[in-house]
XYZ file of C-alpha atoms in Angstrom:
756
model
C 98.932 101.479 105.948
C 95.588 99.634 105.444
C 95.227 97.455 102.656
C 91.259 98.533 102.495
C 92.615 101.517 100.702
C 94.463 100.220 97.753
C 97.153 102.761 96.725
C 96.967 104.513 93.394
C 99.696 102.424 91.551
C 98.057 99.112 93.175
C 94.529 100.145 91.681
C 96.165 100.608 88.146
C 97.469 97.485 88.465
C 94.229 96.143 89.360
C 92.496 98.074 86.431
C 93.948 95.187 83.582
C 93.408 92.711 86.396
C 91.413 89.876 87.638
C 87.644 90.661 87.626
C 86.023 89.721 84.565
C 82.222 89.512 84.720
C 80.040 90.159 81.871
C 76.641 88.868 80.659
C 73.848 89.209 78.287
C 71.414 91.889 77.135
C 70.481 93.291 73.700
C 70.687 96.847 73.419
C 67.697 98.493 71.912
C 69.096 101.585 70.290
C 66.805 103.146 68.188
C 68.872 104.044 65.030
C 68.978 103.305 61.368
C 71.965 102.064 59.592
C 72.925 100.248 56.458
C 74.275 97.286 58.431
C 72.599 94.398 57.206
C 73.264 90.683 58.398
C 72.070 89.398 55.033
C 75.542 87.008 54.248
C 74.856 83.666 56.336
C 78.352 81.639 56.518
C 78.206 77.793 57.353
C 76.118 76.854 60.447
C 75.825 80.015 61.853
C 75.168 82.919 59.812
C 77.342 85.243 61.304
C 76.687 88.782 60.639
C 78.041 90.325 57.001
C 80.461 93.222 58.921
C 81.897 95.449 56.430
C 85.433 95.701 56.012
C 86.968 98.774 55.252
C 89.890 98.343 52.801
C 91.044 101.686 52.946
C 92.577 102.264 56.446
C 96.271 101.379 56.388
C 98.690 101.723 58.990
C 102.528 102.125 58.152
C 104.799 100.989 61.036
C 108.497 101.149 60.327
C 107.728 100.380 56.681
C 105.326 97.670 57.317
C 102.001 98.248 55.926
C 99.038 96.932 58.138
C 95.231 97.169 57.089
C 92.864 98.071 59.966
C 89.766 96.902 58.376
C 87.362 97.322 61.613
C 88.933 100.960 62.787
C 84.881 102.196 62.361
C 84.080 99.769 65.254
C 86.406 102.384 67.379
C 83.463 104.914 67.205
C 80.900 103.607 70.448
C 78.722 106.108 69.259
C 77.904 105.596 65.625
C 74.657 104.009 64.111
C 76.535 101.223 62.325
C 78.618 100.386 65.743
C 75.241 100.145 67.460
C 73.696 97.788 64.717
C 76.988 95.702 64.865
C 76.472 95.033 68.497
C 72.716 94.342 68.070
C 73.571 91.855 65.044
C 76.102 89.969 67.118
C 73.856 89.638 70.247
C 70.840 88.604 68.078
C 73.034 85.551 66.897
C 74.417 84.645 70.211
C 71.595 85.092 72.685
C 69.203 82.823 71.117
C 72.122 80.229 70.744
C 72.818 80.308 74.493
C 69.161 80.012 75.582
C 68.908 76.904 73.440
C 71.396 75.055 76.168
C 69.913 72.113 78.023
C 69.904 72.813 81.717
C 69.959 76.360 82.328
C 67.721 76.334 85.069
C 69.841 73.647 86.874
C 73.073 76.025 86.415
C 71.443 79.076 87.282
C 70.125 77.212 90.501
C 73.452 75.835 91.270
C 75.144 79.306 90.876
C 72.347 80.909 93.001
C 73.092 78.306 95.681
C 76.906 79.076 95.807
C 76.453 82.790 96.059
C 73.761 82.551 98.613
C 75.824 83.300 101.712
C 76.825 86.095 104.075
C 79.941 87.743 103.146
C 82.056 90.249 105.316
C 84.721 92.350 105.220
C 87.624 93.286 107.739
C 86.582 96.442 110.213
C 88.121 99.473 109.900
C 88.504 101.344 113.059
C 87.850 105.036 113.034
C 87.789 106.810 116.509
C 85.557 104.203 118.385
C 83.768 103.225 115.352
C 84.300 100.475 113.328
C 83.276 100.493 109.627
C 82.698 97.414 107.526
C 80.608 95.605 104.466
C 78.327 92.884 104.745
C 76.472 91.244 101.697
C 73.672 88.849 102.704
C 72.325 86.257 100.369
C 72.086 87.099 96.935
C 72.043 91.151 97.462
C 73.497 92.876 94.608
C 75.897 95.041 96.529
C 77.496 94.704 99.755
C 76.053 97.043 102.514
C 78.229 99.464 104.860
C 77.667 99.068 108.607
C 79.174 100.845 111.434
C 79.561 99.690 114.874
C 80.009 101.468 118.365
C 83.031 99.662 119.658
C 84.415 96.410 118.134
C 81.699 93.937 119.556
C 78.941 96.805 119.080
C 75.779 95.822 117.151
C 75.898 96.242 113.399
C 73.985 99.397 112.056
C 73.769 100.188 108.788
C 75.121 103.216 107.407
C 74.769 103.121 103.593
C 72.964 100.453 101.203
C 73.931 101.181 97.466
C 71.431 98.545 96.436
C 68.650 101.260 97.060
C 70.675 103.676 94.226
C 69.872 101.552 91.415
C 67.126 98.935 90.483
C 69.325 96.466 88.517
C 72.168 97.309 91.529
C 74.738 98.803 88.792
C 75.619 101.320 91.420
C 78.367 100.450 93.454
C 80.909 101.619 95.723
C 84.340 101.330 94.843
C 86.234 103.277 97.191
C 85.817 104.536 100.774
C 87.750 106.053 103.579
C 86.270 107.718 107.176
C 87.452 110.614 108.696
C 90.229 109.696 111.264
C 87.637 110.701 113.981
C 84.897 108.552 112.669
C 82.422 111.361 112.202
C 82.466 111.523 108.348
C 82.312 108.662 105.917
C 83.786 109.385 102.457
C 82.595 107.070 99.787
C 82.951 106.631 95.920
C 80.335 105.814 93.675
C 80.474 104.064 90.300
C 77.624 103.494 87.730
C 77.265 100.687 85.273
C 80.634 99.309 85.665
C 82.649 102.105 84.549
C 85.670 103.725 86.142
C 84.372 107.250 86.303
C 82.941 107.953 90.130
C 81.547 110.685 92.317
C 82.498 111.071 95.732
C 80.235 111.991 98.461
C 80.352 112.598 102.293
C 77.808 111.030 104.854
C 77.311 112.047 108.388
C 77.762 109.073 110.466
C 76.213 110.330 113.288
C 72.963 111.473 111.546
C 73.118 109.317 108.521
C 72.832 112.413 106.039
C 74.913 112.936 103.372
C 76.543 116.506 102.868
C 75.186 118.347 99.992
C 78.520 118.315 97.635
C 79.407 115.667 95.216
C 82.759 115.399 93.647
C 82.955 114.753 89.693
C 85.502 113.632 87.076
C 87.444 111.142 88.994
C 88.280 107.583 88.652
C 90.877 106.533 91.405
C 90.226 109.344 93.767
C 92.757 107.683 96.351
C 90.724 109.743 99.344
C 92.893 110.951 101.898
C 91.627 112.867 104.965
C 93.651 115.641 106.704
C 94.583 115.396 110.413
C 91.961 117.819 111.263
C 89.320 116.051 109.602
C 87.832 118.898 107.664
C 88.682 117.547 104.429
C 90.150 115.208 102.060
C 93.073 115.126 99.236
C 91.689 113.455 96.416
C 92.987 112.771 92.556
C 90.773 113.734 89.735
C 91.170 114.573 85.782
C 89.779 117.900 84.129
C 86.348 117.740 83.330
C 85.737 115.946 80.120
C 84.604 117.827 76.819
C 82.467 115.188 75.946
C 80.774 111.891 77.335
C 82.528 110.855 80.574
C 80.135 107.784 81.410
C 82.400 105.069 80.795
C 81.063 104.388 76.883
C 84.091 106.846 75.590
C 87.338 105.942 74.364
C 89.290 108.926 74.991
C 92.720 108.963 76.483
C 92.677 109.923 80.254
C 95.409 112.625 80.920
C 96.465 115.266 83.222
C 95.530 113.895 86.411
C 95.751 116.387 89.210
C 95.300 116.373 93.106
C 93.001 118.585 94.711
C 92.207 119.342 98.449
C 88.271 119.657 99.355
C 86.854 121.231 102.281
C 83.767 119.576 103.826
C 80.633 121.699 102.861
C 82.070 123.495 100.337
C 81.687 123.234 96.513
C 83.922 121.368 94.195
C 84.706 124.460 92.330
C 86.358 126.223 95.536
C 88.621 123.366 95.787
C 92.484 124.009 96.204
C 94.843 122.462 93.322
C 97.847 121.027 95.284
C 99.601 118.776 92.771
C 99.896 118.941 89.011
C 102.727 117.768 86.377
C 101.464 119.764 83.331
C 104.502 118.758 81.277
C 103.745 115.203 82.138
C 100.175 114.507 81.331
C 100.103 110.713 81.465
C 101.299 110.726 84.920
C 98.955 109.229 87.369
C 99.210 110.505 90.906
C 97.956 110.078 94.708
C 99.040 111.062 98.024
C 99.308 110.065 101.568
C 100.116 112.118 104.816
C 102.937 111.035 106.332
C 102.054 108.901 109.615
C 103.722 111.628 111.959
C 101.492 114.263 109.958
C 104.176 116.227 108.819
C 104.563 115.626 105.115
C 102.151 115.051 102.147
C 103.969 112.222 99.957
C 102.967 112.076 96.702
C 103.429 109.280 94.314
C 103.509 109.427 90.576
C 104.030 107.048 87.432
C 103.565 106.857 84.186
C 103.215 103.293 83.889
C 102.721 100.110 86.048
C 106.730 99.212 86.593
C 108.303 102.179 88.621
C 107.021 105.158 90.102
C 108.358 108.613 91.559
C 108.226 109.805 94.894
C 107.864 113.726 96.158
C 106.951 115.506 99.486
C 106.147 118.628 100.654
C 105.766 119.783 104.175
C 102.083 120.099 105.623
C 102.955 122.842 107.801
C 102.897 125.470 105.136
C 99.323 124.155 103.755
C 97.646 123.808 107.116
C 99.046 127.455 107.978
C 96.950 128.761 104.681
C 93.890 126.584 105.879
C 94.576 124.612 102.688
C 94.343 127.280 100.404
C 97.880 127.217 99.259
C 97.912 126.364 95.696
C 100.433 123.776 94.028
C 103.050 123.834 97.090
C 106.534 123.397 96.231
C 107.570 119.561 95.956
C 110.716 118.233 97.163
C 111.943 115.028 95.052
C 112.598 112.264 97.307
C 113.144 109.103 95.142
C 112.913 110.488 91.413
C 114.953 108.007 89.402
C 112.313 105.814 88.062
C 113.876 102.992 88.785
C 111.705 100.626 90.619
C 108.603 100.536 92.769
C 108.331 102.495 96.194
C 105.329 101.697 98.530
C 105.174 104.333 101.922
C 105.047 102.094 104.895
C 105.996 104.426 107.906
C 108.098 107.135 109.296
C 110.600 107.033 112.161
C 109.621 108.424 115.500
C 111.258 111.779 114.770
C 109.834 112.022 111.173
C 113.168 112.161 109.296
C 113.187 108.888 107.740
C 110.596 107.333 105.859
C 110.349 103.709 104.950
C 109.354 102.180 101.886
C 108.789 98.330 100.441
C 110.870 98.301 97.211
C 112.400 95.952 94.665
C 115.507 98.351 94.382
C 118.289 95.998 94.192
C 115.761 93.308 95.917
C 113.903 91.199 93.089
C 111.660 89.905 95.897
C 111.162 93.266 97.649
C 112.788 94.432 101.003
C 111.815 97.609 103.210
C 114.384 100.548 103.189
C 114.689 103.690 105.158
C 115.503 107.073 103.429
C 116.467 109.942 104.666
C 114.670 113.107 103.861
C 117.657 115.560 104.196
C 119.734 113.223 102.110
C 117.705 110.449 99.952
C 120.664 109.320 98.244
C 120.836 105.674 97.744
C 124.337 105.303 99.472
C 122.663 106.667 102.454
C 119.709 104.326 102.513
C 119.375 102.096 105.558
C 117.735 98.474 105.312
C 115.136 97.579 107.709
C 114.139 94.272 106.234
C 116.273 92.463 103.707
C 115.246 90.867 100.737
C 114.288 87.299 101.135
C 116.017 85.198 98.391
C 113.185 83.226 98.168
C 109.617 84.495 99.293
C 108.401 88.091 98.072
C 107.497 90.555 100.176
C 103.836 91.206 99.152
C 103.071 94.314 101.627
C 103.923 95.395 105.084
C 101.893 97.542 107.817
C 102.813 99.066 111.081
C 100.643 98.161 114.427
C 100.868 98.909 118.015
C 103.224 101.561 117.524
C 106.426 99.042 117.508
C 105.257 96.084 115.594
C 105.604 95.329 111.591
C 103.310 92.969 109.959
C 104.557 91.269 107.002
C 102.937 89.375 104.207
C 105.041 87.144 102.026
C 104.202 84.965 98.907
C 105.997 81.558 99.254
C 105.282 79.315 96.236
C 101.757 81.310 95.822
C 100.697 81.006 99.374
C 100.471 83.462 101.845
C 102.924 83.776 104.726
C 101.600 86.290 107.640
C 104.376 87.301 110.220
C 104.860 89.724 112.952
C 107.741 91.403 113.384
C 109.685 94.259 115.540
C 109.629 97.438 113.665
C 112.852 98.678 115.361
C 114.989 95.964 113.734
C 112.814 93.800 111.487
C 113.212 90.982 113.826
C 110.872 88.152 113.424
C 108.448 87.723 116.781
C 106.068 85.076 115.330
C 104.874 83.638 111.954
C 100.914 83.445 112.210
C 99.850 80.057 110.954
C 96.965 80.712 108.183
C 97.177 77.112 106.311
C 97.309 76.984 102.522
C 95.523 80.293 101.791
C 95.768 83.562 100.873
C 95.437 86.691 103.101
C 93.328 89.017 101.045
C 92.902 92.048 103.284
C 93.932 93.867 106.426
C 93.149 96.708 108.510
C 95.048 98.123 111.219
C 97.012 101.313 112.105
C 100.366 102.351 114.052
C 98.179 103.609 116.860
C 96.074 100.372 117.063
C 96.608 97.608 119.358
C 94.020 95.332 117.389
C 94.498 94.253 113.838
C 91.927 92.072 111.395
C 93.121 90.071 108.124
C 91.056 87.814 106.106
C 92.123 84.332 104.750
C 90.489 82.226 102.218
C 91.093 79.440 99.701
C 89.884 77.619 96.743
C 87.537 75.502 99.056
C 86.325 78.020 101.397
C 85.268 81.337 101.317
C 86.983 83.122 104.045
C 87.701 83.657 107.654
C 88.369 87.169 109.669
C 90.778 86.944 112.362
C 91.615 89.437 114.946
C 94.519 89.962 116.788
C 95.102 92.143 119.844
C 98.930 92.948 120.932
C 97.717 94.759 124.235
C 99.462 92.038 126.102
C 102.647 92.584 124.672
C 103.770 89.809 122.228
C 101.160 87.196 122.951
C 99.794 86.624 119.570
C 96.235 84.577 119.591
C 94.552 84.981 116.442
C 90.376 84.781 117.062
C 88.091 84.531 114.391
C 86.020 87.457 114.051
C 83.547 86.475 111.236
C 83.221 83.319 109.127
C 81.570 83.109 106.050
C 79.826 79.252 105.421
C 78.216 78.083 101.988
C 75.404 75.629 102.662
C 75.724 74.594 99.035
C 79.460 73.604 99.231
C 80.967 70.677 101.135
C 84.600 71.352 101.260
C 85.194 67.405 102.417
C 84.003 66.622 99.114
C 86.898 68.654 96.980
C 90.725 68.914 97.191
C 93.017 71.529 95.790
C 96.658 70.179 94.962
C 99.323 72.233 93.655
C 101.683 70.904 90.765
C 104.912 72.206 88.765
C 105.155 71.298 85.163
C 108.039 72.341 82.878
C 107.303 74.898 80.156
C 108.506 74.838 76.621
C 112.278 76.214 78.011
C 112.079 73.857 80.845
C 111.048 76.534 83.547
C 109.122 75.010 86.231
C 105.376 76.440 86.666
C 103.037 76.085 89.331
C 99.790 75.146 88.807
C 96.897 74.616 91.309
C 94.258 71.798 89.971
C 91.074 71.895 92.230
C 88.399 68.592 91.533
C 86.106 66.357 93.425
C 87.998 63.814 95.663
C 86.405 60.774 93.551
C 87.760 62.296 90.292
C 88.631 59.400 87.805
C 91.530 60.492 86.122
C 90.518 58.887 82.590
C 91.111 61.703 80.776
C 87.563 62.405 80.338
C 86.912 65.433 82.623
C 85.468 68.325 81.110
C 88.322 71.035 82.585
C 88.454 74.800 82.817
C 91.977 76.384 82.668
C 92.319 79.596 83.848
C 95.285 82.001 83.397
C 96.558 85.795 83.381
C 100.223 86.341 83.461
C 100.662 90.033 83.631
C 101.547 93.367 85.546
C 103.111 91.658 88.514
C 99.596 90.106 89.759
C 99.762 86.787 91.840
C 97.080 84.552 91.090
C 96.923 83.177 94.718
C 94.249 80.734 96.143
C 91.269 82.466 96.329
C 87.382 81.409 96.588
C 85.298 81.223 93.286
C 81.850 80.478 93.420
C 81.511 80.154 89.686
C 84.461 77.856 89.342
C 83.391 75.588 92.170
C 79.893 75.502 90.256
C 81.615 73.857 87.072
C 83.130 71.522 89.099
C 79.602 70.580 90.505
C 77.679 70.850 87.005
C 80.087 68.960 84.834
C 81.672 67.029 87.029
C 84.488 68.842 85.990
C 88.389 69.999 86.875
C 89.532 73.574 87.432
C 93.054 74.246 86.747
C 94.609 77.842 87.878
C 98.287 78.401 86.250
C 100.822 80.879 87.759
C 102.366 81.834 84.432
C 105.377 84.192 83.894
C 104.356 87.846 83.903
C 102.812 87.671 86.995
C 104.130 88.709 90.336
C 104.125 85.173 92.083
C 108.111 84.858 92.021
C 108.707 88.648 92.184
C 110.597 91.006 89.862
C 111.977 88.202 87.720
C 109.053 86.514 87.217
C 107.423 89.122 85.984
C 110.165 90.152 83.987
C 109.890 86.771 82.394
C 106.621 87.190 80.979
C 106.712 91.021 79.695
C 107.945 93.133 77.064
C 109.936 90.755 74.391
C 109.556 87.945 76.985
C 105.836 88.207 76.379
C 105.670 84.830 74.487
C 106.823 82.988 77.448
C 103.275 83.673 79.170
C 101.577 81.996 76.045
C 104.060 79.262 76.073
C 103.746 78.670 79.834
C 99.591 78.440 79.561
C 99.980 75.985 76.610
C 102.418 74.007 78.398
C 99.761 73.815 81.269
C 97.144 72.602 78.767
C 99.520 69.821 77.614
C 100.036 68.765 81.304
C 96.483 68.398 82.255
C 95.972 66.497 78.815
C 99.219 64.097 79.278
C 98.190 63.606 82.897
C 94.959 61.784 81.842
C 92.606 65.014 83.450
C 91.001 65.824 80.267
C 91.432 65.785 76.275
C 91.958 68.761 73.976
C 88.117 68.559 72.966
C 87.160 68.740 76.781
C 89.396 71.434 77.571
C 88.354 75.400 78.125
C 90.755 78.143 78.587
C 89.433 81.490 80.225
C 91.129 84.688 80.864
C 90.099 88.223 81.343
C 91.634 91.455 80.613
C 95.416 90.546 80.237
C 94.071 86.988 80.557
C 92.180 87.653 77.460
C 95.117 88.773 75.477
C 96.462 85.009 76.765
C 93.516 83.466 75.722
C 93.409 85.321 72.258
C 97.163 84.491 71.500
C 96.804 80.847 72.614
C 94.026 79.936 70.373
C 95.685 81.734 67.431
C 99.061 79.697 68.150
C 97.721 76.427 69.079
C 93.876 76.230 68.078
C 93.795 72.285 68.188
C 94.914 72.324 71.778
C 91.662 73.384 73.131
C 88.008 72.716 72.792
C 86.747 75.999 73.912
C 88.000 79.473 74.565
C 86.593 82.187 76.903
C 87.982 85.723 76.434
C 86.729 88.366 78.656
C 87.118 92.097 78.153
C 90.710 91.510 76.625
C 93.230 93.428 75.006
C 93.188 92.251 71.806
C 94.468 95.302 69.419
C 98.170 95.086 70.197
C 98.959 97.893 67.748
C 96.499 100.339 69.137
C 95.680 99.806 73.036
C 97.882 102.492 73.957
C 95.303 105.310 72.517
C 92.202 104.282 74.481
C 91.576 105.652 78.015
C 94.267 104.456 80.384
C 95.826 102.025 77.751
C 98.823 103.797 77.738
C 99.764 103.020 81.156
C 99.997 99.216 80.180
C 103.085 100.048 78.119
C 105.411 98.823 80.636
C 104.508 95.426 80.424
C 103.880 95.483 76.519
C 105.783 98.015 74.842
C 103.877 100.115 72.210
C 103.897 99.845 68.274
C 105.337 103.535 68.097
C 109.000 101.723 69.181
C 110.285 99.771 66.340
C 111.456 96.898 68.726
C 108.418 96.468 70.460
C 106.172 96.857 67.093
C 107.854 93.931 65.605
C 107.376 92.084 68.965
C 103.592 92.879 69.178
C 102.820 92.036 65.559
C 103.982 88.460 66.151
C 101.137 87.679 68.672
C 98.725 90.439 68.568
C 95.505 88.685 68.725
C 93.547 90.592 65.878
C 96.507 90.651 63.711
C 97.212 86.656 63.917
C 94.031 84.964 62.725
C 94.857 82.493 60.254
C 92.902 79.210 58.929
C 94.850 76.246 60.560
C 97.163 74.515 57.885
C 95.768 70.871 59.072
C 93.479 69.322 56.804
C 90.653 68.884 59.755
C 92.187 71.695 61.623
C 89.538 74.655 63.119
C 89.433 76.947 65.889
C 88.144 75.755 69.234
C 84.721 77.300 70.034
C 85.238 81.064 70.831
C 83.106 83.039 73.295
C 84.507 86.818 73.622
C 82.471 88.798 75.997
C 82.671 92.528 76.724
C 80.694 95.191 78.394
C 79.268 98.737 76.700
C 80.869 100.737 79.805
C 84.165 99.250 79.699
C 86.678 102.470 79.811
C 89.422 100.230 80.711
C 89.956 97.817 77.897
C 87.331 99.322 75.710
C 84.772 96.813 73.853
C 86.562 98.278 70.494
C 88.999 95.429 71.169
C 86.540 92.364 71.506
C 84.629 94.138 68.441
C 87.507 94.137 65.980
C 88.755 90.657 67.086
C 85.296 88.753 66.784
C 84.704 90.537 63.313
C 88.179 89.527 61.906
C 87.630 85.886 63.587
C 84.197 85.444 61.813
C 85.375 86.847 58.460
C 88.881 84.681 58.494
C 87.758 81.412 60.069
C 84.009 81.645 60.412
C 83.569 81.419 56.393
C 85.931 78.224 56.305
C 83.832 74.829 55.911
C 85.942 73.292 58.282
C 84.765 75.533 61.136
C 82.143 73.880 62.730
C 82.557 75.458 66.245
C 81.075 78.585 66.996
C 82.488 81.887 67.042
C 80.870 84.620 69.101
C 80.432 87.659 71.295
C 78.315 88.557 74.225
C 78.063 92.408 74.541
C 76.572 93.422 78.112
C 74.748 96.691 78.759
C 75.308 98.764 81.853
C 78.291 97.046 82.288
C 82.014 98.023 82.517
C 85.440 95.987 83.326
C 83.779 93.971 86.101
C 84.576 95.394 89.811
C 81.404 96.146 91.215
C 79.510 93.816 89.264
C 76.006 92.812 90.929
C 75.099 89.491 91.781
C 72.616 89.362 89.464
C 74.499 89.969 86.818
C 77.430 87.818 87.702
C 74.753 84.644 87.717
C 73.293 85.778 84.295
C 77.004 85.572 82.929
C 77.938 82.167 83.889
C 74.746 80.883 83.229
C 75.559 82.331 79.512
C 79.368 81.125 79.798
C 78.264 77.624 81.121
C 75.588 77.194 78.602
C 77.837 78.187 75.781
C 80.042 75.209 76.984
C 77.035 72.722 76.930
C 76.308 73.884 73.322
C 79.446 74.323 71.925
C 81.497 70.951 73.595
C 78.165 69.129 74.510
C 79.254 69.102 78.431
C 76.493 67.495 79.948
C 75.054 69.115 83.309
C 74.734 66.792 86.065
C 71.118 66.555 87.308
C 71.758 67.366 90.722
C 73.959 70.317 89.871
């Protein structure tokens, strides 16, 4: 296992996770429309958005108006006019902010350093990414030998002038001769798969289309790959569409042939919403297939590679044998026994903090499972990998920090815990046949070090620094990051990290940014953020990261505590974090900004509805905001494991209580108003489609923006040529945060430090 290749299930978990970078840009669609922004509500002149009273949905006897259903059509002239009108309001407001040049220079300074990734060994070659200075995208390099000179192999920066073509997935062939890579454009999840001859540097002629998460897996002969893709779409497939993605299949592609000649290997025609991926077992004998209809559990099948190989990879849909098909837990394949008859999995079956089990191929009944590594009662097993034939590398989460260990594969016994300090192991590279492995470590105050460990000398484990990123504009010694625990509404202790300058005055006057996510088993561990540190530097501010329920910081119980009918706990935890920061004299409600993206956008939207007086400003990025219809668009159905859907009466009754779109109400307090709200989205976001943000801001401006008490701005920024955030070029990221910080300067009167 190498964490450079994220499993399909994890990719889908991350598909609603943590990257939310979007900026400005005014679309210049040449269309005519009857959309006329003529009415100017108090102060800001919000556009006059048409409300359609005719659309009424009936949910179990409850009638719900959907006034802005027309905004679900991304191709209509009226939607295009809505986008133009909103950006024409927001962009000038942001551009009037004092200190924009200082903000931009600080962000550029913080981002202007060399960034490395762990090297991946194939044959005698080592492949890695390197990004220098303010390059938009990281460049692929190859080395002949671990200490060889880095030679440029692939530079995506030359593929688009604005840097919006990004490499989203890579996997070199086992002999290191062919480099397979996937490219996305304008932030869309749609990718094309390409192949490069490493020796010559030339690309093979074929391009594979219609894939989002290909899960590139080479065969042992290095003649082709297994990959996942969807049927050819009937209409647009550039990221601007909203149609549901269904009927994923696995194909085998032979290098040097056309995609039309690819062999269909796996499909589930009776289960169109299954997402599927595959991996060849470590001994090469089996193709292991993972399937899931959500993000909570998965199924595991397998088929023998022998029949596929003997057919020269032309055997259509070989028979799959069920291995783990109760759909009762997560199962991540790690390795196989020496005789190939036992497959080892990391699982939460019977282990909320995860364990490693052995499953016999000839009898996969649970009563015959073996336990290689029992569950730790406190720490959560995040991942595991096998190195040097007989060593098991495990990474745990202990109170949100990473713990890295070397163990014996034969019995799981501990050899040594590797000291990484207070930080997070971000990536790992190394395979069972390799004696050397690499891992990266970062934290809130330093961007990252890559370490190498070589086990050729047995149990002598001495990590050595392989590469290190240093940011000249950030002095780690001037800042501090501390972890606190506060009590939520129901008394549950919640961890939170607080980052600030060491000389912070605890007098309640500091501008403060509170960030949260709380969903899909995602853990917000210590990690370096140039933009968060810029917030501290620019505003003499404080950044807080709350590890609320719904995440994976404490295993299944923590996740379950913030999903489905327990989702309100996530919002209560986040609101309690705000109360803690105010009570302990970090800030005041008027100076407190909350931020979240994707599922975190839902968090922000729900919290401003429930406690509008608790925050000064709210930044909701690419949020899931229409909880009654989210499952109808692109990959949204996969999130039902965390939310439930409005098709079920029990879940509908829960969703309607917190759906941000459906709970916007003028505050009852005499002087009550909503905080300043900035909603951001991208026109090519085909995960959380922009219609969520469109409908939410339209309703917010209509119900709240017309109130004479509402002096805080309610705005949206729609970025063109942008998606959900993955692969966002550096230039766009800088522009995005210039705009976000400018909004805070304008709305909350944050003062920009002259020195930045």
